[in-house]
Short mmCIF file of C-alpha atoms in Angstrom, two decimals:
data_model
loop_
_atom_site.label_atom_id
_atom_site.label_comp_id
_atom_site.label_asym_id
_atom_site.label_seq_id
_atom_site.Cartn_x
_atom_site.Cartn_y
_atom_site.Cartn_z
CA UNK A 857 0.00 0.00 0.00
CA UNK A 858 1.26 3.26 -1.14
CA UNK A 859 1.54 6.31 1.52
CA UNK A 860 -0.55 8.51 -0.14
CA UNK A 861 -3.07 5.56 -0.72
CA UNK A 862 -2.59 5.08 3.23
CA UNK A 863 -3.24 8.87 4.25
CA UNK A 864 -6.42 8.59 1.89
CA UNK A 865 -7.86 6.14 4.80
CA UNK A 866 -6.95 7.66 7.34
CA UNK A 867 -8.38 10.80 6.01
CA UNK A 868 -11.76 8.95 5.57
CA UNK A 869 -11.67 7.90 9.42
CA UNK A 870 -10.69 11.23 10.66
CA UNK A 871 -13.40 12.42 8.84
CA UNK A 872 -16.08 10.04 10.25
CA UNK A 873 -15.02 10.72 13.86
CA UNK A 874 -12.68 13.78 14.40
CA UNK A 875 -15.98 15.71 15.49
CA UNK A 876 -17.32 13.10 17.27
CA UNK A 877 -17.89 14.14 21.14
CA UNK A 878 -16.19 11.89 23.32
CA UNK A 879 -13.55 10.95 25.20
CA UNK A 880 -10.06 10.71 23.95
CA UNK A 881 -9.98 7.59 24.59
CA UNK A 882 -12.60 6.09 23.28
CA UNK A 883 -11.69 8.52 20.00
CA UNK A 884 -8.35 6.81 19.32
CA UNK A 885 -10.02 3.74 19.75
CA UNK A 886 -12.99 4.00 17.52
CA UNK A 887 -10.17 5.62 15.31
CA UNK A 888 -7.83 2.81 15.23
CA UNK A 889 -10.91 0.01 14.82
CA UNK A 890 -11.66 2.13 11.58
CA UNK A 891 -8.58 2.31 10.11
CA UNK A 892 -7.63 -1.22 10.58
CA UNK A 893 -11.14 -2.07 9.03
CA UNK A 894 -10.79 0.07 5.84
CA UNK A 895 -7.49 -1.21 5.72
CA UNK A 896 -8.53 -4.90 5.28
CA UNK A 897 -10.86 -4.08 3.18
CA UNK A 898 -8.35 -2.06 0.96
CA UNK A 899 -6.41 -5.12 0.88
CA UNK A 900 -9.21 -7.22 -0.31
CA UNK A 901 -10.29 -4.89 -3.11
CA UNK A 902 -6.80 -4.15 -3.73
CA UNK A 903 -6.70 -8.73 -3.96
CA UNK A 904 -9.67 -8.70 -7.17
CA UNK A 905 -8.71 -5.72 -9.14
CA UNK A 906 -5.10 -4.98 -8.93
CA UNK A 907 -5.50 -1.05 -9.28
CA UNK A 908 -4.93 0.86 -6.00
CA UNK A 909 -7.06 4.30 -6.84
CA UNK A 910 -9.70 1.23 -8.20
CA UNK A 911 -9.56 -0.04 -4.41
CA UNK A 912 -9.28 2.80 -2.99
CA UNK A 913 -12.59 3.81 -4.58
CA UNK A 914 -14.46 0.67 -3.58
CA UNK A 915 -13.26 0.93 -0.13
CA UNK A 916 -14.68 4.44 0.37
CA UNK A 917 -17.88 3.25 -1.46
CA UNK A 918 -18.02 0.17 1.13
CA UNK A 919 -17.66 2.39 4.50
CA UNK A 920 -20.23 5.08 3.53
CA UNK A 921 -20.50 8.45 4.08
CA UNK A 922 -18.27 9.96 6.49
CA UNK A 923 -21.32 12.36 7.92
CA UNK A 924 -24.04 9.44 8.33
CA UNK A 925 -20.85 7.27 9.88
CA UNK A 926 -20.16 10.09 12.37
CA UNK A 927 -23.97 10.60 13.37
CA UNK A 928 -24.26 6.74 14.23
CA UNK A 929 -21.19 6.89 15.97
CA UNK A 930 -22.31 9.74 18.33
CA UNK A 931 -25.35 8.12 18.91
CA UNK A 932 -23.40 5.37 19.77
CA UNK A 933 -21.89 7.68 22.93
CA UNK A 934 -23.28 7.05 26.42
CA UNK A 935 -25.19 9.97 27.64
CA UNK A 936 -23.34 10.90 30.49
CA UNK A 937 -20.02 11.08 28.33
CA UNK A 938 -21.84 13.61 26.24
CA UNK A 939 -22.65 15.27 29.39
CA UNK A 940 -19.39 15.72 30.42
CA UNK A 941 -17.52 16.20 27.69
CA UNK A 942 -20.08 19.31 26.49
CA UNK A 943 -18.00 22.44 25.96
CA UNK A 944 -18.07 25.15 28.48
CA UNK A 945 -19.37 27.80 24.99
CA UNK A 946 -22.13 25.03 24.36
CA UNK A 947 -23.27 24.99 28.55
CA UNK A 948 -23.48 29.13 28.43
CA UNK A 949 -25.52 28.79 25.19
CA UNK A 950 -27.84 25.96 26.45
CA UNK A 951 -31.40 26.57 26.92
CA UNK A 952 -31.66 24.03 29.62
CA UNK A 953 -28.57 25.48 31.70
CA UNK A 954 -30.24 28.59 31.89
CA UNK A 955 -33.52 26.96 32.62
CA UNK A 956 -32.03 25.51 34.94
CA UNK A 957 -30.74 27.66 36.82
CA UNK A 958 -33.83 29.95 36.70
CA UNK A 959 -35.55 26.82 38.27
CA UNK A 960 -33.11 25.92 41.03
CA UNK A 961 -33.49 30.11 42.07
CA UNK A 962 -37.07 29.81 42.01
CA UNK A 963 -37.56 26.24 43.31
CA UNK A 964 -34.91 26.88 46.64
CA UNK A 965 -36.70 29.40 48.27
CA UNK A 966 -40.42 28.14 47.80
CA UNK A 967 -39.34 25.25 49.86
CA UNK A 968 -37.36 27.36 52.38
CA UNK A 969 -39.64 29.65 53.21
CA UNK A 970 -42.77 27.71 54.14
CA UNK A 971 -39.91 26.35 56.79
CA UNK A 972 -39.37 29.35 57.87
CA UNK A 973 -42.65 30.42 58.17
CA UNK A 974 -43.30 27.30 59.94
CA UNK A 975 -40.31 28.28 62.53
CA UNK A 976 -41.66 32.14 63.18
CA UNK A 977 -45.77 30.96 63.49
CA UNK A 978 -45.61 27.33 65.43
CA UNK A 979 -40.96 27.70 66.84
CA UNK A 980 -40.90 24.43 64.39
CA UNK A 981 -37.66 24.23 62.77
CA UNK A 982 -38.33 21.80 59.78
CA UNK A 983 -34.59 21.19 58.96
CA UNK A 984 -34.96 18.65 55.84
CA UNK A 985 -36.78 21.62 53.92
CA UNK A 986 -34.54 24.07 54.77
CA UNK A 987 -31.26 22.04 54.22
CA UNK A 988 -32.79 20.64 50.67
CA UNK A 989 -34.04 24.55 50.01
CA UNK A 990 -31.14 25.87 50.61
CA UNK A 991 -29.15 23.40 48.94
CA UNK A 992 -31.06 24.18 45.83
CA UNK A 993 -30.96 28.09 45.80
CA UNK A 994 -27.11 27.87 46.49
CA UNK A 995 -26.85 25.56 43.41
CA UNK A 996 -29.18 27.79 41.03
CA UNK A 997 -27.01 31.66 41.96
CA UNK A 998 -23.34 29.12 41.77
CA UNK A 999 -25.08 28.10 37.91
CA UNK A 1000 -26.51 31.62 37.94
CA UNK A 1001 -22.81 33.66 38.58
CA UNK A 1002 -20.91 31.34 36.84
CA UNK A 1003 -22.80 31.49 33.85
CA UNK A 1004 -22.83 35.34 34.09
CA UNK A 1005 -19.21 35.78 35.14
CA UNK A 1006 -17.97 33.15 31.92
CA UNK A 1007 -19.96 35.05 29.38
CA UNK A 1008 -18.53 38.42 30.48
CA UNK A 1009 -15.48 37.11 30.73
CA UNK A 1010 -15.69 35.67 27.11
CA UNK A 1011 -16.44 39.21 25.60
CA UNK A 1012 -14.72 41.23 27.68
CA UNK B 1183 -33.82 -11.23 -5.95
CA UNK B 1184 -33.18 -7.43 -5.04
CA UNK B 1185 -30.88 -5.95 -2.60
CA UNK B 1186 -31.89 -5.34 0.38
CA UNK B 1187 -30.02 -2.18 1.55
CA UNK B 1188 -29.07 -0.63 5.12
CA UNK B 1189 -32.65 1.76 5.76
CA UNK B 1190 -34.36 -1.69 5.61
CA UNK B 1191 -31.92 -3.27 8.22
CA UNK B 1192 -32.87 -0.49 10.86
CA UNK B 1193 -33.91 -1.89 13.75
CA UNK B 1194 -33.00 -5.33 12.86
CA UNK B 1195 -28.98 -4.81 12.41
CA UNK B 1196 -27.79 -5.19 16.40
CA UNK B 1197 -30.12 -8.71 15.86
CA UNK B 1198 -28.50 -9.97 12.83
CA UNK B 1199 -24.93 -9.08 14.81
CA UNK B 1200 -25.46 -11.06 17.89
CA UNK B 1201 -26.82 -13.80 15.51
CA UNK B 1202 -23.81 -13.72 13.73
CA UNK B 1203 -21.88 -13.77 16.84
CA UNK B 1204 -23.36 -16.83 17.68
CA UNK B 1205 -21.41 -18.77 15.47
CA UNK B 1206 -18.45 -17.48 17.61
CA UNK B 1207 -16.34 -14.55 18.11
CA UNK B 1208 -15.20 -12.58 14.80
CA UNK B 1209 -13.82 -8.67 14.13
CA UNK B 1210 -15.84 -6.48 12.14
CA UNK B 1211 -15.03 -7.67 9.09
CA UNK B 1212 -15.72 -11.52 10.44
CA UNK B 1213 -18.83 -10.26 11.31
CA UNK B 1214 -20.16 -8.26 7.68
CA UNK B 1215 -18.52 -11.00 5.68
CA UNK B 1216 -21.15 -13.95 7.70
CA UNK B 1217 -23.77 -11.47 7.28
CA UNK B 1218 -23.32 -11.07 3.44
CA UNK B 1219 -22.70 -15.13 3.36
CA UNK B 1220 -26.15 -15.81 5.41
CA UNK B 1221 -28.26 -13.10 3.40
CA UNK B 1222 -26.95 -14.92 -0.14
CA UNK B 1223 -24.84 -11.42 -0.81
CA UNK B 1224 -28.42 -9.54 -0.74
CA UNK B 1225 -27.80 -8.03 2.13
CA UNK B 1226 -25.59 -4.27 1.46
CA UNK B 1227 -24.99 -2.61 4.66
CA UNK B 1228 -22.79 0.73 5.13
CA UNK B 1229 -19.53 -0.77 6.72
CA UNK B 1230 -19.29 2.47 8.78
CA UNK B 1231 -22.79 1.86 10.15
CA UNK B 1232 -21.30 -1.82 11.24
CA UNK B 1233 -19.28 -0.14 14.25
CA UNK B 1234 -21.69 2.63 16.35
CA UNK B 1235 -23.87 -0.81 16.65
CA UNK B 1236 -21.29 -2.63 18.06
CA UNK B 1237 -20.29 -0.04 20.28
CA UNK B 1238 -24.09 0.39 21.55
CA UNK B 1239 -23.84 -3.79 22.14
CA UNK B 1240 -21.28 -3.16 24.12
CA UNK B 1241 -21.83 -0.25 26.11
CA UNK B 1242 -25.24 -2.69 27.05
CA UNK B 1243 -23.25 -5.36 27.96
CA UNK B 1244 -24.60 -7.40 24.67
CA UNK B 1245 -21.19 -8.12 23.74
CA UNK B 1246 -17.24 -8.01 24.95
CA UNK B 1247 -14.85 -6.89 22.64
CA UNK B 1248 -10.73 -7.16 23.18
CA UNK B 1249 -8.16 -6.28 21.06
CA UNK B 1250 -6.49 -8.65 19.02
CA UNK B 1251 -2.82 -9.23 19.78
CA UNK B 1252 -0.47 -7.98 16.84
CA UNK B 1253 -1.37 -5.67 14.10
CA UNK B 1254 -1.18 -8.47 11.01
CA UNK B 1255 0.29 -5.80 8.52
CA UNK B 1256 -2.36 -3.24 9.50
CA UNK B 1257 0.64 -0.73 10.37
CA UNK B 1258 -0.81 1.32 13.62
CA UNK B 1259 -3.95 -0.36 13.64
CA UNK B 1260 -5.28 -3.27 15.27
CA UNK B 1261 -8.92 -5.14 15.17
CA UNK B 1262 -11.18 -5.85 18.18
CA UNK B 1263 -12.94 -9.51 18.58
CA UNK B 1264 -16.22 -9.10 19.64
CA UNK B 1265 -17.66 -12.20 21.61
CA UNK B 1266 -21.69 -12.89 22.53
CA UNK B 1267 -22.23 -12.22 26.21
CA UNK B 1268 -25.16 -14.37 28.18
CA UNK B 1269 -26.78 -10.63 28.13
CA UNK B 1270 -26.61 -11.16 24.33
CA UNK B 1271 -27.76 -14.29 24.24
CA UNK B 1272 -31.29 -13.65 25.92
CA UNK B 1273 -31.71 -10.45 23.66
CA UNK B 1274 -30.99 -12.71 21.03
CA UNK B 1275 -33.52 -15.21 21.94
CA UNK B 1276 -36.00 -12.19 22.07
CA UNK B 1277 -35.45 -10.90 19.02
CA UNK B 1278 -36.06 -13.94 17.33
CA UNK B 1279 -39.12 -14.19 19.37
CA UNK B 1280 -40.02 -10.83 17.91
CA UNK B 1281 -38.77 -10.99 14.64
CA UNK B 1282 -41.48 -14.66 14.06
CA UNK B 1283 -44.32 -11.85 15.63
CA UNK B 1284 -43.36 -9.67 13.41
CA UNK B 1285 -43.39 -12.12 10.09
CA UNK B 1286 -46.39 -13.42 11.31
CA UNK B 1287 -48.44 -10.71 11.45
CA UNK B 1288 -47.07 -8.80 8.76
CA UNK B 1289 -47.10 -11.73 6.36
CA UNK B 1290 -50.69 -12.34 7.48
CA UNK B 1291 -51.88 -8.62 6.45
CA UNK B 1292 -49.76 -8.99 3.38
CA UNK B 1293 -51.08 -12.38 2.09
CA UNK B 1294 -47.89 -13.49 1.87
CA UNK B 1295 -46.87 -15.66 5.13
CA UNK B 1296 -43.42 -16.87 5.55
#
C-alpha cells in the first residue's frame, strides 16, 4: 500500500469521527478500529482488481458516508459522556442550563420559606426543607454567577 | 432477488450481529462478511454503520470486545474480537421471538406468510 493511498484512509476515518464528542480515549479507539477495518478491506479490493485508486474507490464506497458514519457513531456515545464532555461555549448557550438555573433560584426558596414560616408561626424548625431549600438556591445563583461571570469574561 | 439495503436493516442490524456472533467470536469484518454469506450477498450494509452498533452492544453489555494481539500488517492499527455475552444471548432469543411476531403478522396482512 502506497503512503498517499494510506493517508487517503486515514483521512476517511478522521473524517467520520474527528468531530465526534467523546472521550479521547474512546476517539483513538474507535479511530484505530476504523482504520484497521478500511485497511482490510483495501487489501481485499486491492486482492480482485489490482489497481490501488480502483480499491481505494471501492473501499470508500463500502464504509459510507463519512457524515451518516459520524452521526451513528455519536449516537453510539453514552449519555453521560456527552454530558461531560459538552463544551463550556455550548453549557453558556444551552437553553436548559439557563432553565435551569432559573428553576433551582425559584424552586430553593419556595421550599425554604414555608420552613421558615413554619419556625416564626408554630418555633418548628423543619430542617430537611430548609437544608434541601437551601441546597437548591445555592446551586441555582453558583449556575446563575458562573454562567454570568464566563460570558462576560468571554467578551470582555 | 433485489438488494436489500441498510434503511431496511434499521432496527433489525444489532439482531443480525449477535446472531452472527453466535457462530463465535469474529472482528468487524468476520462479522459483515457472515452477514453477506447468510443473506446470499443480498444483504448491502454501510460498513461504517457496522461499528456505532457494536459499540451500543457493548456499552449494554450485549457483547465483549478485546483487542487482538499484533497488528497483522495493519501498520498502527489493530482489530477488536467481539464475543456474545449471556446478556446477548437472551436479547438474542428475544429478538427472534419478535422478529417470528413480526413475520407473522405482517405476512398475514400482506397475504404473503413466511
Amino acid at each position: 500500500m502506497s503512503d498517499s493511498i494510506e493517508q487517503e484512509l486515514s483521512r476517511i476515518v478522521d473524517s467520520a469521527t474527528r468531530t465526534v464528542r467523546a472521550s479521547r480515549s474512546r476517539k483513538e479507539q474507535m479511530r484505530e478500529e476504523l482504520l484497521a477495518h478500511v485497511k482490510e478491506v483495501f487489501a481485499e479490493e486491492f486482492t480482485h482488481t489490482g489497481d490501488e485508486r480502483a480499491a481505494f474507490a471501492a473501499t470508500a464506497r463500502r464504509f459510507g458516508v463519512a457524515g451518516e458514519v459520524k452521526s451513528e457513531l455519536q449516537l453510539s456515545i453514552p449519555f453521560i459522556e456527552r454530558l461531560f464532555l459538552i463544551s463550556e461555549k455550548e453549557l453558556l448557550m444551552s437553553r436548559n442550563f439557563w432553565l435551569s438555573t432559573v428553576a433551582a433560584i425559584a424552586v430553593g426558596p419556595a421550599i425554604i420559606l414555608p420552613a421558615m414560616a413554619a419556625y416564626r408561626d408554630e418555633n418548628i424548625f423543619q430542617l430537611f426543607p430548609f437544608l434541601l431549600g437551601s441546597a437548591i438556591l445555592l446551586a441555582g445563583l453558583a449556575m446563575a454567577g458562573y454562567g454570568l461571570f464566563r460570558h462576560f469574561a468571554r467578551h470582555a | 432477488m433485489k438488494e436489500i439495503h441498510g434503511d431496511k436493516l434499521r432496527g433489525h442490524l444489532e439482531t443480525l450481529i449477535l446472531a452472527t456472533l453466535e457462530r463465535g467470536e469474529a472482528h468487524g469484518l468476520e462479522i459483515l462478511h457472515r452477514l453477506e454469506l447468510r443473506g446470499c450477498g443480498l444483504l448491502k450494509l454501510k460498513e461504517g454503520s457496522l461499528y456505532p452498533a457494536l459499540y451500543r452492544l457493548e456499552a449494554a453489555g450485549e457483547v465483549s470486545a478485546a483487542w487482538e494481539e499484533g497488528e497483522h500488517g495493519r501498520k498502527g492499527a489493530r482489530r477488536r474480537i467481539y464475543r456474545l455475552s449471556a446478556k446477548g444471548k437472551r436479547k438474542l432469543g428475544r429478538g427472534r421471538g419478535e422478529w417470528q411476531t413480526f413475520v407473522a403478522t405482517v405476512g398475514g396482512i400482506l397475504g404473503a406468510p413466511a
